[in-house]
Short mmCIF file of C-alpha atoms in Angstrom, two decimals:
data_model
loop_
_atom_site.label_atom_id
_atom_site.label_comp_id
_atom_site.label_asym_id
_atom_site.label_seq_id
_atom_site.Cartn_x
_atom_site.Cartn_y
_atom_site.Cartn_z
CA UNK A 1 9.73 -10.97 14.15
CA UNK A 2 10.21 -13.35 11.21
CA UNK A 3 6.48 -13.13 10.43
CA UNK A 4 6.72 -9.35 10.30
CA UNK A 5 9.71 -9.64 7.97
CA UNK A 6 7.72 -11.99 5.73
CA UNK A 7 4.84 -9.53 5.60
CA UNK A 8 7.24 -6.71 4.71
CA UNK A 9 8.91 -8.83 2.02
CA UNK A 10 5.56 -9.82 0.53
CA UNK A 11 4.35 -6.25 0.64
CA UNK A 12 7.47 -5.02 -1.17
CA UNK A 13 7.08 -7.82 -3.73
CA UNK A 14 3.46 -6.82 -4.31
CA UNK A 15 4.34 -3.13 -4.75
CA UNK A 16 7.20 -4.03 -7.10
CA UNK A 17 4.90 -6.20 -9.22
CA UNK A 18 2.30 -3.46 -9.49
CA UNK A 19 4.92 -0.84 -10.39
CA UNK A 20 6.46 -3.13 -13.02
CA UNK A 21 3.02 -3.81 -14.51
CA UNK A 22 2.20 -0.10 -14.65
CA UNK A 23 5.55 0.84 -16.21
CA UNK A 24 5.36 -2.02 -18.70
CA UNK A 25 1.82 -1.05 -19.67
CA UNK A 26 2.82 2.56 -20.16
CA UNK A 27 5.83 1.65 -22.30
CA UNK A 28 3.89 -0.78 -24.44
CA UNK A 29 0.94 1.57 -24.92
CA UNK A 30 3.26 4.46 -25.73
CA UNK A 31 5.10 2.34 -28.28
CA UNK A 32 1.90 1.12 -29.93
CA UNK A 33 0.36 4.59 -29.96
CA UNK A 34 3.50 5.93 -31.60
CA UNK A 35 3.28 3.16 -34.21
CA UNK A 36 -0.38 4.02 -34.78
CA UNK A 37 0.49 7.65 -35.36
CA UNK A 38 3.13 6.65 -37.90
CA UNK A 39 0.75 4.21 -39.57
CA UNK A 40 -1.91 6.89 -39.88
CA UNK A 41 0.58 9.29 -41.43
CA UNK A 42 1.81 6.61 -43.85
CA UNK A 43 -1.76 5.80 -44.95
CA UNK A 44 -2.40 9.49 -45.49
CA UNK A 45 0.76 10.02 -47.56
CA UNK A 46 0.21 6.86 -49.62
CA UNK A 47 -3.34 8.02 -50.36
CA UNK A 48 -2.06 11.42 -51.48
CA UNK A 49 0.34 9.76 -53.91
CA UNK A 50 -2.67 8.70 -55.96
CA UNK A 51 -3.98 12.27 -55.91
CA UNK A 52 -0.61 13.64 -57.01
CA UNK A 53 -0.48 11.27 -60.00
CA UNK A 54 -4.03 12.23 -60.97
CA UNK A 55 -2.98 15.90 -60.90
CA UNK A 56 0.11 15.10 -62.97
CA UNK A 57 -2.04 13.35 -65.59
CA UNK A 58 -4.52 16.23 -65.65
CA UNK A 59 -1.79 18.88 -66.03
CA UNK A 60 -0.13 16.78 -68.76
CA UNK A 61 -3.41 16.72 -70.76
CA UNK A 62 -3.80 20.50 -70.36
CA UNK A 63 -0.27 21.01 -71.60
CA UNK A 64 -1.01 18.73 -74.63
CA UNK A 65 -4.17 20.64 -75.52
CA UNK A 66 -2.40 23.98 -75.16
CA UNK A 67 0.57 22.68 -77.17
CA UNK A 68 -1.72 21.60 -80.02
CA UNK A 69 -3.33 25.02 -79.93
CA UNK A 70 0.06 26.73 -79.70
CA UNK A 71 -0.89 28.34 -76.36
CA UNK A 72 1.37 26.60 -73.82
CA UNK A 73 1.97 28.89 -70.81
CA UNK A 74 4.59 28.66 -68.11
CA UNK A 75 1.94 28.48 -65.35
CA UNK A 76 0.94 24.90 -66.14
CA UNK A 77 4.58 23.84 -66.40
CA UNK A 78 5.42 25.42 -63.02
CA UNK A 79 2.40 23.81 -61.42
CA UNK A 80 3.43 20.45 -62.85
CA UNK A 81 6.93 20.97 -61.43
CA UNK A 82 5.52 21.70 -57.93
CA UNK A 83 3.15 18.72 -57.92
CA UNK A 84 5.83 16.33 -59.17
CA UNK A 85 8.25 17.52 -56.47
CA UNK A 86 5.67 16.81 -53.72
CA UNK A 87 4.99 13.43 -55.30
CA UNK A 88 8.69 12.48 -55.36
CA UNK A 89 9.32 13.74 -51.79
CA UNK A 90 6.36 11.73 -50.50
CA UNK A 91 7.53 8.59 -52.30
CA UNK A 92 11.02 8.99 -50.82
CA UNK A 93 9.56 9.53 -47.34
CA UNK A 94 7.51 6.33 -47.56
CA UNK A 95 10.61 4.33 -48.43
CA UNK A 96 13.30 6.02 -46.32
CA UNK A 97 11.43 7.94 -43.62
CA UNK A 98 11.25 11.67 -43.05
CA UNK A 99 11.25 14.00 -40.04
CA UNK A 100 9.18 16.47 -42.06
CA UNK A 101 6.39 13.93 -42.54
CA UNK A 102 7.02 12.31 -39.09
CA UNK A 103 7.41 8.76 -40.39
CA UNK A 104 10.29 6.33 -39.88
CA UNK A 105 10.20 4.46 -43.20
CA UNK A 106 10.31 1.09 -41.42
CA UNK A 107 7.97 -0.92 -43.64
CA UNK A 108 6.92 -4.53 -43.40
CA UNK A 109 8.11 -7.17 -45.86
CA UNK A 110 4.74 -7.10 -47.67
CA UNK A 111 4.85 -3.33 -48.16
CA UNK A 112 8.46 -3.48 -49.35
CA UNK A 113 7.43 -6.10 -51.92
CA UNK A 114 4.58 -3.87 -53.11
CA UNK A 115 6.92 -0.88 -53.43
CA UNK A 116 9.23 -3.07 -55.55
CA UNK A 117 6.32 -3.46 -57.95
CA UNK A 118 5.59 0.27 -57.79
CA UNK A 119 9.22 1.24 -58.41
CA UNK A 120 9.49 0.73 -62.23
CA UNK A 121 6.16 2.46 -62.82
CA UNK A 122 7.20 5.32 -60.52
CA UNK A 123 10.50 5.90 -62.32
CA UNK A 124 8.89 5.67 -65.74
CA UNK A 125 6.33 8.31 -64.74
CA UNK A 126 9.10 10.41 -63.19
CA UNK A 127 11.19 10.29 -66.40
CA UNK A 128 8.24 11.32 -68.54
CA UNK A 129 7.40 14.21 -66.24
CA UNK A 130 11.04 15.27 -66.33
CA UNK A 131 10.88 15.26 -70.17
CA UNK A 132 7.86 17.60 -70.17
CA UNK A 133 9.53 19.95 -67.71
CA UNK A 134 12.83 20.00 -69.58
CA UNK A 135 11.04 20.89 -72.86
CA UNK A 136 8.70 23.39 -71.19
CA UNK A 137 5.72 21.46 -72.50
CA UNK A 138 6.78 21.57 -76.17
CA UNK A 139 6.95 18.43 -78.37
CA UNK A 140 6.11 16.13 -75.43
CA UNK A 141 3.25 14.14 -76.87
CA UNK A 142 5.02 10.78 -76.41
CA UNK A 143 5.84 11.52 -72.73
CA UNK A 144 2.27 12.65 -72.05
CA UNK A 145 0.91 9.49 -73.68
CA UNK A 146 3.13 7.33 -71.46
CA UNK A 147 1.96 9.23 -68.34
CA UNK A 148 -1.69 8.68 -69.25
CA UNK A 149 -1.00 5.03 -69.98
CA UNK A 150 0.81 4.38 -66.67
CA UNK A 151 -1.61 6.43 -64.52
CA UNK A 152 -4.15 3.64 -63.94
CA UNK A 153 -1.44 1.05 -63.29
CA UNK A 154 0.15 3.30 -60.66
CA UNK A 155 -3.25 3.95 -59.08
CA UNK A 156 -3.91 0.22 -58.75
CA UNK A 157 -0.52 -0.46 -57.22
CA UNK A 158 -0.89 2.38 -54.70
CA UNK A 159 -4.37 1.14 -53.81
CA UNK A 160 -2.75 -2.13 -52.81
CA UNK A 161 -0.13 -0.26 -50.78
CA UNK A 162 -2.80 1.76 -48.95
CA UNK A 163 -4.80 -1.38 -48.28
CA UNK A 164 -1.73 -3.11 -46.84
CA UNK A 165 -0.97 -0.12 -44.60
CA UNK A 166 -4.59 -0.11 -43.41
CA UNK A 167 -4.57 -3.87 -42.75
CA UNK A 168 -1.38 -3.65 -40.72
CA UNK A 169 -2.78 -0.70 -38.72
CA UNK A 170 -5.94 -2.68 -37.96
CA UNK A 171 -3.75 -5.58 -36.85
CA UNK A 172 -1.84 -3.28 -34.49
CA UNK A 173 -5.11 -2.04 -33.02
CA UNK A 174 -6.28 -5.62 -32.51
CA UNK A 175 -2.99 -6.56 -30.83
CA UNK A 176 -3.15 -3.45 -28.66
CA UNK A 177 -6.68 -4.36 -27.56
CA UNK A 178 -5.59 -7.91 -26.77
CA UNK A 179 -2.59 -6.63 -24.87
CA UNK A 180 -4.71 -4.20 -22.84
CA UNK A 181 -7.05 -7.04 -21.83
CA UNK A 182 -4.08 -9.23 -20.95
CA UNK A 183 -2.54 -6.53 -18.77
CA UNK A 184 -5.90 -5.81 -17.12
CA UNK A 185 -6.45 -9.49 -16.30
CA UNK A 186 -2.86 -9.83 -15.06
CA UNK A 187 -3.27 -6.77 -12.83
CA UNK A 188 -6.51 -8.15 -11.40
CA UNK A 189 -4.82 -11.47 -10.70
CA UNK A 190 -1.93 -9.73 -8.94
CA UNK A 191 -4.37 -7.68 -6.86
CA UNK A 192 -6.38 -10.79 -6.00
CA UNK A 193 -3.28 -12.72 -4.97
CA UNK A 194 -2.05 -9.72 -2.99
CA UNK A 195 -5.38 -9.53 -1.17
CA UNK A 196 -5.43 -13.25 -0.42
CA UNK A 197 -1.82 -13.67 0.69
CA UNK A 198 -0.73 -10.19 1.85
CA UNK A 199 -3.55 -7.78 2.62
CA UNK A 200 -5.97 -10.22 4.26
CA UNK A 201 -3.33 -11.72 6.61
CA UNK A 202 -2.22 -8.22 7.54
CA UNK A 203 -5.82 -7.15 8.22
CA UNK A 204 -6.38 -10.26 10.32
CA UNK A 205 -3.18 -9.57 12.22
CA UNK A 206 -4.18 -5.94 12.77
CA UNK A 207 -7.61 -7.09 14.00
CA UNK A 208 -5.99 -9.44 16.50
CA UNK A 209 -3.60 -6.72 17.66
CA UNK A 210 -6.52 -4.31 18.03
CA UNK A 211 -8.41 -6.85 20.16
CA UNK A 212 -5.30 -7.34 22.28
CA UNK A 213 -4.90 -3.57 22.71
CA UNK A 214 -8.56 -3.23 23.70
CA UNK A 215 -8.18 -5.99 26.26
CA UNK A 216 -4.98 -4.40 27.57
CA UNK A 217 -6.73 -1.05 27.80
CA UNK A 218 -9.59 -2.60 29.78
CA UNK A 219 -7.09 -4.21 32.13
CA UNK A 220 -5.27 -0.91 32.58
CA UNK A 221 -8.55 0.81 33.34
CA UNK A 222 -9.31 -1.84 35.97
CA UNK A 223 -5.86 -1.39 37.52
CA UNK A 224 -6.30 2.39 37.49
CA UNK A 225 -9.73 2.04 39.13
CA UNK A 226 -8.31 -0.26 41.83
CA UNK A 227 -5.48 2.22 42.43
CA UNK A 228 -7.89 5.16 42.68
CA UNK A 229 -10.20 3.26 45.04
CA UNK A 230 -7.26 2.27 47.21
CA UNK A 231 -5.96 5.84 47.23
CA UNK A 232 -9.37 7.21 48.20
CA UNK A 233 -9.80 4.66 51.01
CA UNK A 234 -6.30 5.24 52.34
CA UNK A 235 -6.84 9.00 52.28
CA UNK A 236 -9.91 8.54 54.45
CA UNK A 237 -8.01 6.26 56.80
CA UNK A 238 -5.08 8.67 57.13
CA UNK A 239 -7.28 11.76 57.56
CA UNK A 240 -9.04 10.28 60.61
CA UNK A 241 -5.90 10.02 62.83
CA UNK A 242 -4.69 13.39 61.50
CA UNK A 243 -7.87 15.01 62.79
CA UNK A 244 -7.18 13.33 66.13
CA UNK A 245 -3.65 14.77 66.20
CA UNK A 246 -4.99 18.25 65.43
CA UNK A 247 -7.61 17.93 68.17
CA UNK A 248 -5.06 16.83 70.73
CA UNK A 249 -2.75 19.67 69.66
CA UNK A 250 -5.57 22.17 70.23
CA UNK A 251 -6.26 20.72 73.70
CA UNK A 252 -2.58 20.67 74.60
CA UNK A 253 -2.17 24.27 73.45
CA UNK A 254 -4.82 25.38 75.99
CA UNK A 255 -2.89 23.88 78.93
CA UNK A 256 -0.11 25.52 80.94
CA UNK A 257 2.98 25.31 78.73
CA UNK A 258 6.30 27.08 78.80
CA UNK A 259 7.59 28.91 75.72
CA UNK A 260 9.51 25.96 74.24
CA UNK A 261 6.63 23.55 74.76
CA UNK A 262 4.21 25.98 73.12
CA UNK A 263 6.56 26.23 70.09
CA UNK A 264 6.66 22.44 69.85
CA UNK A 265 2.83 22.24 69.94
CA UNK A 266 2.55 24.96 67.30
CA UNK A 267 4.99 23.07 65.09
CA UNK A 268 2.95 19.89 65.50
CA UNK A 269 -0.23 21.82 64.67
CA UNK A 270 1.21 23.52 61.56
CA UNK A 271 2.75 20.33 60.23
CA UNK A 272 -0.49 18.42 60.82
CA UNK A 273 -2.55 21.10 59.06
CA UNK A 274 -0.19 21.06 56.05
CA UNK A 275 -0.32 17.28 55.91
CA UNK A 276 -4.13 17.36 56.15
CA UNK A 277 -4.27 19.77 53.18
CA UNK A 278 -2.16 17.36 51.13
CA UNK A 279 -4.35 14.41 52.18
CA UNK A 280 -7.49 16.33 51.19
CA UNK A 281 -5.94 17.15 47.80
CA UNK A 282 -5.08 13.48 47.26
CA UNK A 283 -8.62 12.48 48.21
CA UNK A 284 -10.13 14.95 45.74
CA UNK A 285 -7.70 13.87 43.03
CA UNK A 286 -8.55 10.21 43.57
CA UNK A 287 -12.26 11.02 43.46
CA UNK A 288 -11.88 12.80 40.15
CA UNK A 289 -9.77 10.00 38.68
CA UNK A 290 -12.20 7.28 39.83
CA UNK A 291 -15.23 9.22 38.56
CA UNK A 292 -16.76 9.63 42.01
CA UNK A 293 -16.52 13.40 42.16
CA UNK A 294 -20.10 14.75 42.08
CA UNK A 295 -20.97 18.45 41.93
CA UNK A 296 -23.89 19.64 43.97
CA UNK A 297 -26.54 21.96 42.54
CA UNK A 298 -27.91 24.47 45.06
CA UNK A 299 -28.61 28.18 45.23
CA UNK A 300 -26.02 30.23 47.11
CA UNK A 301 -24.91 33.82 47.57
CA UNK A 302 -21.87 34.26 45.32
CA UNK A 303 -20.80 37.56 46.91
CA UNK A 304 -20.94 36.09 50.38
CA UNK A 305 -18.99 32.98 49.31
CA UNK A 306 -16.21 35.09 47.73
CA UNK A 307 -16.00 37.30 50.82
CA UNK A 308 -15.61 34.20 53.00
CA UNK A 309 -12.72 32.98 50.85
CA UNK A 310 -10.98 36.36 50.91
CA UNK A 311 -11.53 36.79 54.67
CA UNK A 312 -10.12 33.31 55.26
CA UNK A 313 -6.88 34.08 53.41
CA UNK A 314 -6.48 37.74 54.31
CA UNK A 315 -4.49 37.02 57.52
CA UNK A 316 -2.00 34.91 55.55
CA UNK A 317 -1.61 37.71 53.00
CA UNK A 318 -1.28 40.27 55.81
CA UNK A 319 1.61 38.30 57.32
CA UNK A 320 3.51 38.79 54.03
CA UNK A 321 2.36 42.45 53.85
CA UNK A 322 0.33 41.71 50.68
CA UNK A 323 -2.86 43.52 49.71
CA UNK A 324 -5.65 41.01 48.91
CA UNK A 325 -8.51 42.58 46.90
CA UNK A 326 -11.60 41.44 45.04
CA UNK A 327 -13.65 42.98 42.20
CA UNK A 328 -17.20 42.12 41.06
CA UNK A 329 -18.61 43.23 37.75
CA UNK A 330 -22.05 44.79 38.16
CA UNK A 331 -23.54 42.22 35.76
CA UNK A 332 -22.65 39.33 38.07
CA UNK A 333 -25.77 38.34 40.09
CA UNK A 334 -25.76 37.73 43.84
CA UNK A 335 -27.59 34.42 43.82
CA UNK A 336 -26.43 31.64 41.47
CA UNK A 337 -26.86 27.87 41.36
CA UNK A 338 -23.90 25.49 41.65
CA UNK A 339 -21.49 23.77 44.04
CA UNK A 340 -20.32 26.43 46.48
CA UNK A 341 -17.93 24.05 48.30
CA UNK A 342 -15.97 23.13 45.17
CA UNK A 343 -15.94 26.75 44.00
CA UNK A 344 -14.43 27.84 47.32
CA UNK A 345 -11.90 25.03 47.13
CA UNK A 346 -10.74 26.11 43.66
CA UNK A 347 -10.54 29.79 44.62
CA UNK A 348 -8.67 28.97 47.85
CA UNK A 349 -6.12 26.94 45.85
CA UNK A 350 -5.65 29.77 43.34
CA UNK A 351 -5.33 32.45 46.00
CA UNK A 352 -3.06 30.27 48.15
CA UNK A 353 -0.74 29.83 45.17
CA UNK A 354 -0.81 33.58 44.51
CA UNK A 355 0.06 34.31 48.14
CA UNK A 356 2.73 31.59 48.20
CA UNK A 357 4.55 32.86 45.10
CA UNK A 358 4.16 36.61 45.76
CA UNK A 359 6.65 38.34 48.04
CA UNK A 360 5.41 41.91 47.67
CA UNK A 361 2.65 43.86 45.98
CA UNK A 362 -0.98 42.84 45.61
CA UNK A 363 -3.34 40.03 44.65
CA UNK A 364 -6.64 40.70 42.85
CA UNK A 365 -9.55 38.27 42.50
CA UNK A 366 -11.85 39.31 39.62
CA UNK A 367 -15.36 37.94 39.10
CA UNK A 368 -16.68 38.82 35.60
CA UNK A 369 -19.75 38.02 33.54
CA UNK A 370 -18.91 36.41 30.16
CA UNK A 371 -22.10 35.23 28.41
CA UNK A 372 -25.72 34.38 29.15
CA UNK A 373 -27.68 31.81 27.15
CA UNK A 374 -31.23 31.01 28.26
CA UNK A 375 -30.95 30.05 31.96
CA UNK A 376 -27.18 29.47 31.90
CA UNK A 377 -24.60 32.12 32.72
CA UNK A 378 -20.86 31.85 32.22
CA UNK A 379 -18.85 33.59 34.95
CA UNK A 380 -15.07 33.97 34.83
CA UNK A 381 -12.94 33.91 37.98
CA UNK A 382 -9.37 35.14 37.58
CA UNK A 383 -6.52 35.79 40.00
CA UNK A 384 -3.86 38.37 39.20
CA UNK A 385 -0.78 38.85 41.31
CA UNK A 386 2.61 40.55 41.29
CA UNK A 387 4.49 37.33 42.03
CA UNK A 388 7.31 35.50 40.28
CA UNK A 389 5.15 34.39 37.32
CA UNK A 390 5.76 31.43 35.02
CA UNK A 391 8.26 31.17 32.16
CA UNK A 392 6.55 30.76 28.75
CA UNK A 393 8.29 27.39 28.16
CA UNK A 394 6.79 26.02 31.41
CA UNK A 395 3.17 27.03 30.79
CA UNK A 396 2.40 23.62 29.23
CA UNK A 397 3.15 21.98 32.59
CA UNK A 398 0.68 24.18 34.46
CA UNK A 399 -2.20 21.66 34.68
CA UNK A 400 -0.20 18.44 34.93
CA UNK A 401 -0.66 16.55 38.16
CA UNK A 402 2.28 16.35 40.59
CA UNK A 403 4.16 18.87 38.42
CA UNK A 404 5.40 22.40 39.11
CA UNK A 405 6.71 24.92 36.64
CA UNK A 406 10.18 24.81 38.17
CA UNK A 407 11.62 22.09 40.38
CA UNK A 408 13.38 24.73 42.42
CA UNK A 409 10.01 26.07 43.64
CA UNK A 410 9.38 22.78 45.41
CA UNK A 411 12.33 23.39 47.64
CA UNK A 412 11.66 27.09 48.14
CA UNK A 413 7.87 27.23 48.37
CA UNK A 414 6.77 23.60 48.95
CA UNK A 415 3.71 21.94 47.46
CA UNK A 416 2.96 18.71 45.61
CA UNK A 417 1.58 20.05 42.34
CA UNK A 418 -1.90 18.64 43.05
CA UNK A 419 -3.58 22.01 43.53
#
């Protein structure tokens, strides 16, 4: 019992370890993948900052040329306003995070230091752009010059920011790869240990139990064989004196007897015949169980065999005022090959049961052709009666040995359930 408890405890420990490893792996991978997504978005936004500043410088030059030619239009100013707004929003998102851009703004110390260097250049460019927008592009030569002068410096600083983002993302990928290998190796170790200390002992134990069950089954088969052999031998031994009793009863019945004595002899004869039927059933049952029942193969007249069975039982049916009939399909041949003795025995049992459990009406034995394949023919024998029938819930007990559909029938009709 304690060993079984230990196996259960180890098995639960193994399952818990595997589940914890799987959950931990999923959480860690999900966290790192989320970080990778944020890192990719941050690299993308930081790279666009350089593009925005290049557009700002280009638009500023166009505004200067148009201002010198006296042809400044509102389109360039509006476009500059739009580009600068995107540039400022992106810068704010990189520093503080943004749901719109799907980034958290949680930067490393190195990136924060780089943004501290970018900050004065960013604000100087922002102020100059604001000057151009406030003046609608007029008299902004100094602001445009400052933008063009700070453009390259801003580009260099943002290149460093992008490089740092990329380096940190590569580091995360490397750590994720290392972690995946670590988890894989750990899982393999857990599985190996589980196999060595849990699964293999359980398999060995199951193998031993299987061997024990096989040995027990062989012993039970031997006991069953001994029982069947004993039952068959005893049935033979009991049937011999019963035949003697029947013979003596027949002889005694042919002597001069008064009415009471003749009743006593008839009772002895009937009881002996009933007991002999039971003994014969037990003998057949024991033969079947011990594997000694052999079916003979010989040609016989099926119609004649059925008529013999019906003629044998017709007096019993007549005593109960029952009509015993038989029906042959035209397709059923006269001569077939099989065991006529066993066939008669089965039909006698079926018809005896029908007569026993039928108080009025009729009993019909049908012989019908089912199929023919090559030299083999399937013939169906069925008995239909107007008796008490069987309740649907008791049908499953129909072919169980020593069992009847209703225990009350044993008292009313007799029988052992062997038929």
